[in-house]
Short mmCIF file of C-alpha atoms in Angstrom, two decimals:
data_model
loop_
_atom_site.label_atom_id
_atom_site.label_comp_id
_atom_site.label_asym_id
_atom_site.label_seq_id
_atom_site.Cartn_x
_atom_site.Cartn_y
_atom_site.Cartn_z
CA UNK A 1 84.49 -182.19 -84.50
CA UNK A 2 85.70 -184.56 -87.60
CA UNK A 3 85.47 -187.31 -84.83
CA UNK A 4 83.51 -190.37 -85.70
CA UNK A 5 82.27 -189.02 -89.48
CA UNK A 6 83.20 -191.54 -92.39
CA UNK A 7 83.02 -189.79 -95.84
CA UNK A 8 83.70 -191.39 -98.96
CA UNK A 9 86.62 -189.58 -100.25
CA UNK A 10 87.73 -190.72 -104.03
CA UNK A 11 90.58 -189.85 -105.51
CA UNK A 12 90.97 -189.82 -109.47
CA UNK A 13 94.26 -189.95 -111.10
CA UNK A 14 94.49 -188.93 -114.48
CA UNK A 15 98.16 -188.27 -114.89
CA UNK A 16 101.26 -190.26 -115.84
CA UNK A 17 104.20 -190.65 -113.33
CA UNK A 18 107.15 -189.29 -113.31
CA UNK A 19 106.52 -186.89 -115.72
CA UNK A 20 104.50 -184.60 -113.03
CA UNK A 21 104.69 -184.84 -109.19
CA UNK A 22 100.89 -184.74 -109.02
CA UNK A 23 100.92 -189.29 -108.87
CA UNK A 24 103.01 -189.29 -106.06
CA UNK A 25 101.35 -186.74 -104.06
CA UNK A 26 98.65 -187.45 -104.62
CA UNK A 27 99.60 -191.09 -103.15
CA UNK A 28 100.50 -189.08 -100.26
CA UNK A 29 97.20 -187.91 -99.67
CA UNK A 30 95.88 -191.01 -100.16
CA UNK A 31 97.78 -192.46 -97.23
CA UNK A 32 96.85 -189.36 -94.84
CA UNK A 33 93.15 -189.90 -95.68
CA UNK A 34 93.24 -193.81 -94.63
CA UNK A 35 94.96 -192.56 -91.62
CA UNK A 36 92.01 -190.66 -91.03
CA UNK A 37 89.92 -193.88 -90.65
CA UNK A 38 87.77 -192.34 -93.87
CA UNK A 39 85.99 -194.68 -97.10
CA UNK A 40 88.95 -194.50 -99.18
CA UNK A 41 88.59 -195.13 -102.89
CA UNK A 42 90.89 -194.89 -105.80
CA UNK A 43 90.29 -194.57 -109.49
CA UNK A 44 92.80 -194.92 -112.40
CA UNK A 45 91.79 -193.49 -115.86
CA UNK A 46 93.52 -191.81 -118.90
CA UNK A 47 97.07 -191.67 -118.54
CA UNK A 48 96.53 -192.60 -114.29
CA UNK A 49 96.61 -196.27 -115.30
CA UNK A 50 100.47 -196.38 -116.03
CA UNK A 51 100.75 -195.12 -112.05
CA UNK A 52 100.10 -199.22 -111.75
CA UNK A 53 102.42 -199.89 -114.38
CA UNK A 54 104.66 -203.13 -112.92
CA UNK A 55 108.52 -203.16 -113.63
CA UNK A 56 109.17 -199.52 -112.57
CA UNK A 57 112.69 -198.44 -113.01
CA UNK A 58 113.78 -195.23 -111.51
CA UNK A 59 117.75 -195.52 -111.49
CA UNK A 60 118.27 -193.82 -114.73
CA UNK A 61 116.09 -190.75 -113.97
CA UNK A 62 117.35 -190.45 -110.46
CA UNK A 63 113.60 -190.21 -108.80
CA UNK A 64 112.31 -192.15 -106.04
CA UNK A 65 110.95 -195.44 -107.60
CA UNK A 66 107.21 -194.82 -105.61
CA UNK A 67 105.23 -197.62 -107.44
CA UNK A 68 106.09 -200.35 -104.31
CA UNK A 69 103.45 -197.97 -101.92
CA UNK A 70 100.73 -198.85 -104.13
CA UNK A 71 101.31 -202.69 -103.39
CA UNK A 72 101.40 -201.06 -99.67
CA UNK A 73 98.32 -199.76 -99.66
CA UNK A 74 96.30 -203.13 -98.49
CA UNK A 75 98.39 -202.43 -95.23
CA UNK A 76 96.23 -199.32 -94.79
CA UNK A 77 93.43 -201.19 -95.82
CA UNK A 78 92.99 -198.73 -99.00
CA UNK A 79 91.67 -202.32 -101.43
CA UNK A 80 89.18 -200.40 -103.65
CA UNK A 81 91.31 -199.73 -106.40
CA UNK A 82 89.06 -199.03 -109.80
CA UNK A 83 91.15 -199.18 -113.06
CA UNK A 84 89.43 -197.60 -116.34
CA UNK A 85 88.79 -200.78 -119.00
CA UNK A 86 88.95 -198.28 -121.80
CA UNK A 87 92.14 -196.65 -120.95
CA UNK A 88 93.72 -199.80 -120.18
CA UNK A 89 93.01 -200.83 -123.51
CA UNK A 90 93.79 -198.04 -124.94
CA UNK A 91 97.28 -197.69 -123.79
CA UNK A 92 98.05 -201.82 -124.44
CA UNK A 93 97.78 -202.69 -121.03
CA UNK A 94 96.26 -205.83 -119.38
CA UNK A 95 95.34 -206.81 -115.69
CA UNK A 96 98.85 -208.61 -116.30
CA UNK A 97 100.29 -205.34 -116.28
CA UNK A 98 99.81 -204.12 -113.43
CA UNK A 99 101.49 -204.28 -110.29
CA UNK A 100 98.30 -204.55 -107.90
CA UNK A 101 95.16 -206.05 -107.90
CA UNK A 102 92.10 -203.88 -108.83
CA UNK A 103 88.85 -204.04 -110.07
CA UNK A 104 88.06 -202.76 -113.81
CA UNK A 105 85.54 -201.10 -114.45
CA UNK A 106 84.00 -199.09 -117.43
CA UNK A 107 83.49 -195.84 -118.01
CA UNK A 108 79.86 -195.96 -116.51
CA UNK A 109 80.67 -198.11 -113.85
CA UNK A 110 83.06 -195.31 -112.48
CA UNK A 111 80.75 -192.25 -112.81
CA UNK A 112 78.28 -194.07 -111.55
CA UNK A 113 80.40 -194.77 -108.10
CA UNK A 114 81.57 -191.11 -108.31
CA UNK A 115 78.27 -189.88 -107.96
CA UNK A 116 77.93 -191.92 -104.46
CA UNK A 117 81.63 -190.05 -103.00
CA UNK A 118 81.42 -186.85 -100.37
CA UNK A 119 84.81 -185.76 -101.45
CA UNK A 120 86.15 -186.79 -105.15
CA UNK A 121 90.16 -185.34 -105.58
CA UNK A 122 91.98 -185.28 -108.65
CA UNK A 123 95.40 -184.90 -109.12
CA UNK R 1 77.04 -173.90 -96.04
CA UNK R 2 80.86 -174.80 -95.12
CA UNK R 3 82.54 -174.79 -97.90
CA UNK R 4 86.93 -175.46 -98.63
CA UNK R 5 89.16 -174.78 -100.98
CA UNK R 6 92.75 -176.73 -102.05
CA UNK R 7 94.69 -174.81 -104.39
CA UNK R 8 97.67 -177.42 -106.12
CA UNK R 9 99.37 -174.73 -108.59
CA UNK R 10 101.28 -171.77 -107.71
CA UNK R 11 101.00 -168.02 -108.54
CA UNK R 12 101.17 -166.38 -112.13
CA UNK R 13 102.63 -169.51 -113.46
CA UNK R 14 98.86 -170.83 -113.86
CA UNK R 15 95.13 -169.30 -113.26
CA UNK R 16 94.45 -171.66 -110.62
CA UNK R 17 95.38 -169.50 -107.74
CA UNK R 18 93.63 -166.98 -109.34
CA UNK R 19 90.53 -168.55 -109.76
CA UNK R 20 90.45 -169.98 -106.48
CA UNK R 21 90.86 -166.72 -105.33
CA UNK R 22 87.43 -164.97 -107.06
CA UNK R 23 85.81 -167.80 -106.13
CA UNK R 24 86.68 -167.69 -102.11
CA UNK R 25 85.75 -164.16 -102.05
CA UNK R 26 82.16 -165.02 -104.12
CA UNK R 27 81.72 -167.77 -101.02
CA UNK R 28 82.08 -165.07 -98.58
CA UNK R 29 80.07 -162.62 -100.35
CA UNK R 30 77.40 -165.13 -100.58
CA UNK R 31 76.92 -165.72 -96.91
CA UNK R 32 78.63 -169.11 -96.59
CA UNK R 33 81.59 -169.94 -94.67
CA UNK R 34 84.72 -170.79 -95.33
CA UNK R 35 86.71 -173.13 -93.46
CA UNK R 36 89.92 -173.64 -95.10
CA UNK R 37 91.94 -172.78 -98.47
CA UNK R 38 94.62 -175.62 -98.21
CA UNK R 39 97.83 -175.38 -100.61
CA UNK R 40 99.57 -178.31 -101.86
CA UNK R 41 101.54 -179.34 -104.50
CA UNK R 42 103.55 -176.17 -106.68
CA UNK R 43 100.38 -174.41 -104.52
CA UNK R 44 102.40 -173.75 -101.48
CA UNK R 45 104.28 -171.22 -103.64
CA UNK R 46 101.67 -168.94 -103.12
CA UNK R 47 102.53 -168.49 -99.92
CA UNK R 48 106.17 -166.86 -100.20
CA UNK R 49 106.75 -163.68 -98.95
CA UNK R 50 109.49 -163.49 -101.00
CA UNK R 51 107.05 -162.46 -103.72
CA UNK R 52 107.43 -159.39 -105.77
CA UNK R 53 105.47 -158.79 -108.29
CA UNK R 54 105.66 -155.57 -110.95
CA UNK R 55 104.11 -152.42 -109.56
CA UNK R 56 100.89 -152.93 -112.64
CA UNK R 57 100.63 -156.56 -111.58
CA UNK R 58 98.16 -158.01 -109.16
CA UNK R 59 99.89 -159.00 -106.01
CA UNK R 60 98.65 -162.99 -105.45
CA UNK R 61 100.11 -163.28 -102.34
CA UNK R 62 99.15 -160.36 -100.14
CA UNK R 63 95.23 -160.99 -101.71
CA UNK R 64 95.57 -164.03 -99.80
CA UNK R 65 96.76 -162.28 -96.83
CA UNK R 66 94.05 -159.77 -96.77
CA UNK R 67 91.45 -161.99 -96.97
CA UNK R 68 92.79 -164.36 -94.27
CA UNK R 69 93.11 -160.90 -91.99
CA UNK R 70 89.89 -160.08 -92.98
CA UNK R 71 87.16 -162.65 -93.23
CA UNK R 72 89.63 -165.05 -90.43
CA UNK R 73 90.23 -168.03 -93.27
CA UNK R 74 92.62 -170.38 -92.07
CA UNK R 75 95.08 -170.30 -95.20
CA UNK R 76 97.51 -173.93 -94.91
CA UNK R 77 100.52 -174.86 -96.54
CA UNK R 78 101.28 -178.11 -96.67
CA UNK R 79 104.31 -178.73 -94.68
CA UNK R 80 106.22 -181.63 -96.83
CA UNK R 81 105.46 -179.94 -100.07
CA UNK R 82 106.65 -176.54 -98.96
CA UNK R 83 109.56 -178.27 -97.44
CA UNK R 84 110.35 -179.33 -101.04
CA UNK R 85 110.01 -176.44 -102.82
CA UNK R 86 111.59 -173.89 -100.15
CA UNK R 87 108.63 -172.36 -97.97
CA UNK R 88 109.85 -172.34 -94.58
CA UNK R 89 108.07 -169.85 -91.49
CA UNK R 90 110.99 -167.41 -92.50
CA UNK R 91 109.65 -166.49 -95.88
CA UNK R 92 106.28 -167.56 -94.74
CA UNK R 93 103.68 -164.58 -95.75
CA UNK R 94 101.19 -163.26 -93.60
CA UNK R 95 98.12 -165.08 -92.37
CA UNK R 96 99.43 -168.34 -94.04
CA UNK R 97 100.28 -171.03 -91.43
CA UNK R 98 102.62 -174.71 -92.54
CA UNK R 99 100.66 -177.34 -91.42
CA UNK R 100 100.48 -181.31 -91.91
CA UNK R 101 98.22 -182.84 -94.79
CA UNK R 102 95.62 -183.68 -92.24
CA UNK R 103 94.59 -180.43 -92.40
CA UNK R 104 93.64 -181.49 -95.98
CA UNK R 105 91.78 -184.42 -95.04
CA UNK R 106 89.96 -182.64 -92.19
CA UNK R 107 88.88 -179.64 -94.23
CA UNK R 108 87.32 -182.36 -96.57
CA UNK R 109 85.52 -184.28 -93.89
CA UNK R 110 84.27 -181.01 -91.61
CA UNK R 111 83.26 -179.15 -94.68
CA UNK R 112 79.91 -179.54 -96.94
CA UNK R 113 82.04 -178.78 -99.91
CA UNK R 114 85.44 -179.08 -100.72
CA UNK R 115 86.64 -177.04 -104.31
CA UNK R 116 89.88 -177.82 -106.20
CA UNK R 117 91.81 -175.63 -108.21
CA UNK R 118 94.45 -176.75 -110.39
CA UNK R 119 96.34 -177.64 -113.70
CA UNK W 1 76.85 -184.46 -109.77
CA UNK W 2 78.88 -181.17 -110.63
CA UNK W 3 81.55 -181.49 -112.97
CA UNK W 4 84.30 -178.50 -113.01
CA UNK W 5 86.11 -178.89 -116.46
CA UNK W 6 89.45 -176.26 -117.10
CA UNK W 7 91.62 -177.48 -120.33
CA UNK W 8 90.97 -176.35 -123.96
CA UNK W 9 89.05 -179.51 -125.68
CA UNK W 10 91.99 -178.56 -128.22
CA UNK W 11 95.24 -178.95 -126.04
CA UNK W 12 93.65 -182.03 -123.31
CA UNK W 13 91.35 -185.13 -123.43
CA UNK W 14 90.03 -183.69 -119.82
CA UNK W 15 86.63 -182.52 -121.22
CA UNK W 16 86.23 -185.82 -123.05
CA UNK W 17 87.07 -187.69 -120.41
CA UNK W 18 84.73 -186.15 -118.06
CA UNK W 19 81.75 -186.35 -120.80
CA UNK W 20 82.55 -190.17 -121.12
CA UNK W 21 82.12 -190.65 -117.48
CA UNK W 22 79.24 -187.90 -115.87
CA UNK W 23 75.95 -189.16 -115.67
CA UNK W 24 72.95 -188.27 -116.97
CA UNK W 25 71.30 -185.36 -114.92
CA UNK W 26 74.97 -184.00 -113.92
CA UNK W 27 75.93 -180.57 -114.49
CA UNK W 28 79.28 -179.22 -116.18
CA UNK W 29 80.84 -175.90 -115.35
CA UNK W 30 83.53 -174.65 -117.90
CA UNK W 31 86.05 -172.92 -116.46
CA UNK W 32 89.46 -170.85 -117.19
CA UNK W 33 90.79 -172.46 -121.07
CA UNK W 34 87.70 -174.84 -120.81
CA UNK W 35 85.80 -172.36 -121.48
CA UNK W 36 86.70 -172.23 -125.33
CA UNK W 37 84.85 -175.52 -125.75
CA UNK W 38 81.46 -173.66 -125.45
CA UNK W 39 82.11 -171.16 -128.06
CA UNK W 40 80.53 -171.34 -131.51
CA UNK W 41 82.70 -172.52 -134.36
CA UNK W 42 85.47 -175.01 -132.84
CA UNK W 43 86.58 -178.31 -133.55
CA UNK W 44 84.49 -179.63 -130.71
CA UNK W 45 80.88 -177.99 -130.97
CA UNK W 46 79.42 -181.05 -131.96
CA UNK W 47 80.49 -183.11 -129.08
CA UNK W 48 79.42 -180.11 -126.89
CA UNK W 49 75.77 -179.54 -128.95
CA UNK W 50 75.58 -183.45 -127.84
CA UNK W 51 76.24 -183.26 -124.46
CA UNK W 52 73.69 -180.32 -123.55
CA UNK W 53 71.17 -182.89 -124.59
CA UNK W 54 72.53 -185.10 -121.50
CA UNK W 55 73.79 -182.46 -119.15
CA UNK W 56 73.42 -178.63 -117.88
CA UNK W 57 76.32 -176.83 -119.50
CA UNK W 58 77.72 -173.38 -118.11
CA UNK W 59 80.62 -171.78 -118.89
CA UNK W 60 82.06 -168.91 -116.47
CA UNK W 61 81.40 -165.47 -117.89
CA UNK W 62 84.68 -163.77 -116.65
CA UNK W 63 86.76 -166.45 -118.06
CA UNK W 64 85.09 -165.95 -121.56
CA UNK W 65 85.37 -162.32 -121.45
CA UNK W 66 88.83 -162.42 -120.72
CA UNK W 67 89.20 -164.05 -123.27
CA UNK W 68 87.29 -162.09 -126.00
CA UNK W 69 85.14 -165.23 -126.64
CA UNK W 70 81.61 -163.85 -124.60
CA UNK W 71 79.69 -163.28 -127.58
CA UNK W 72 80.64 -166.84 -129.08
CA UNK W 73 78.93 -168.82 -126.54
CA UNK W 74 77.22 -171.54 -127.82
CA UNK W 75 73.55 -171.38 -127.54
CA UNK W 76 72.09 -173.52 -124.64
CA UNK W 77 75.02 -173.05 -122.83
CA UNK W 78 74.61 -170.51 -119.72
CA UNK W 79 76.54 -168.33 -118.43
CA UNK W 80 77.33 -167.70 -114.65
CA UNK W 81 79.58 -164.97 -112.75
CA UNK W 82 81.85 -166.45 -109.56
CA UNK W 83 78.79 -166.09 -107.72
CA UNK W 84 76.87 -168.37 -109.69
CA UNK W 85 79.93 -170.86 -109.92
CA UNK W 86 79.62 -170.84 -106.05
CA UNK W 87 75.65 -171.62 -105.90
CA UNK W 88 76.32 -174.81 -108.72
CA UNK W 89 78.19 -176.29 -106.05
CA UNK W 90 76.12 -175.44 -103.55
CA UNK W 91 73.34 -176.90 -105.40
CA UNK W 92 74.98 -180.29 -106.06
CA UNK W 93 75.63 -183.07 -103.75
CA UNK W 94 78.81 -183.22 -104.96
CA UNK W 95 81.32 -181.96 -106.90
CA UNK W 96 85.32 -183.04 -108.91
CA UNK W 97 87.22 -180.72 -111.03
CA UNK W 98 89.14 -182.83 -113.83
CA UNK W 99 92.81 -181.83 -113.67
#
């Protein structure tokens, strides 16, 4: 039945790693969905921009260091990845930072491309 | 209309489940159809049958039950995040099935409207 | 656009962030401890009395009852039962809850 239909699924992360599961299942979702052969896009804002964070170290807190999948994701041909301007510089980050390549975008930029999705998911 | 729900928190703990809940049975109630209610994340907790909840308390679980036995919603747990938290088909509760995240996916792409509830 | 919004404005940025992003013409439903951000008298009314000028507001009547807050609702601000929760999504093309 799902056969042949492309939706534009978005996913919005809001949240902080580590701290919460909900980055790296999200991430898992994320994966499934390109599997699925569907318009994948990803969105970063608020606290979601440290999920691209480079220089990840999970020894000391004895969780699974997940950060490398998001350099992955090209492989599943996932490559819109939207990062909030204002949150990045809110939080002292720079395109430097970050361990992928992504677009920024402003605030109005993103609502504007969330109002063209099917399916928007936050986590 | 088609609608689906995920659910990504677990019982009592948060409203989510809760919510979700009033809201599935207002879909039904309104003539629509629902396709799926889909439980990831702490959400798959809702679906122990290990649950026992005080006599004066609503009982989260078996609502879900009853309204999978009655209005035929496909209730799914997602299988690697029940996994984690210790939902296996031994403690599995009624009308709830474990199921990959494609299920996820699939409820979003089949149905006209796909409803989180969460923290 | 419908926009499904459940944190206190007091405890989470989440109903900031969401009124920094919707766009004109979008609709926001207030749900579970969201809902305290339509009531009269709190630290956020003003950024709420500017946002119905932008957006639809509505705030789920249960959820304020619950929490002894019905009669505070904001004016402008309407109120809507599950059922009515289910026909705003109906009604929009589409719709995100900000967790």
């Amino acid at each position: 039945m799902s056969e042949g239909t492309v939706k534009k699924f978005m996913f919005v992360n809001r949240k902080a790693p580590y701290g919460t599961v909900y980055a790296l299942e999200s991430l898992e979702v994320v994966l499934i969905t390109a599997a699925f052969d569907q318009d994948v896009s990803l969105v970063f804002m608020d606290d979601g921009v440290f999920q691209l964070k480079k220089g990840q170290q999970t020894k000391g807190i004895e969780n699974k260091n997940f950060s490398p999948t998001y350099r992955a994701l090209d492989g599943y041909d996932i490559e819109k990845l939207y990062v909030e301007a204002e949150a990045m510089a809110a939080r002292g980050l720079t395109e430097d930072d970050l361990l992928v390549d992504v677009t920024v975008m402003s605030r109005a930029e993103l609502g504007k491309l969330m109002e063209e999705q099917d399916v928007v998911l936050t986590f | 209309m088609l609608f689906a729900v995920t659910i990504n928190e677990g019982p009592y703990q948060h409203q989510a489940s809760d919510s979700a809940y009033l809201f599935c049975r207002a879909v039904l109630e309104k003539g629509h159809e629902l396709r799926r209610v889909f439980f990831y994340n702490d959400g798959v907790n809702n679906a122990s049958s290990l649950t026992e909840p005080p006599l004066d308390d609503r009982n989260i679980v078996n609502r879900w039950s009853k309204l999978a036995a009655d209005h035929k919603v496909d209730l799914v747990v997602c299988v690697a995040a029940a996994l984690r938290r210790g939902i296996r088909d031994e403690n599995l509760a009624a009308g709830f099935r474990i199921s990959g995240l494609g299920q996820l996916v699939e409820a979003g792409i089949e149905a006209d409207r796909l409803v989180t509830f969460g923290d | 656009m419908l926009h499904i919004v459940n944190k206190s404005p007091a405890e989470r940025n989440t109903l900031d962030s969401c009124l920094r992003v919707a766009q004109e013409g979008g609709a926001i439903l207030l749900i579970e401890d969201g809902v305290y951000a339509a009531t009269r008298g709190n630290e956020g009314e003003s950024q709420l009395r500017d946002a119905l000028s932008r957006f639809k507001v509505y705030a789920l009547a249960p959820d304020l009852e619950a929490r002894g807050m019905f009669d505070r609702v904001m004016e402008g601000v309407t109120t809507v039962d599950y059922g009515g929760f289910v026909d705003l999504v109906a009604e929009h093309k589409n719709c995100q809850s900000w967790l």
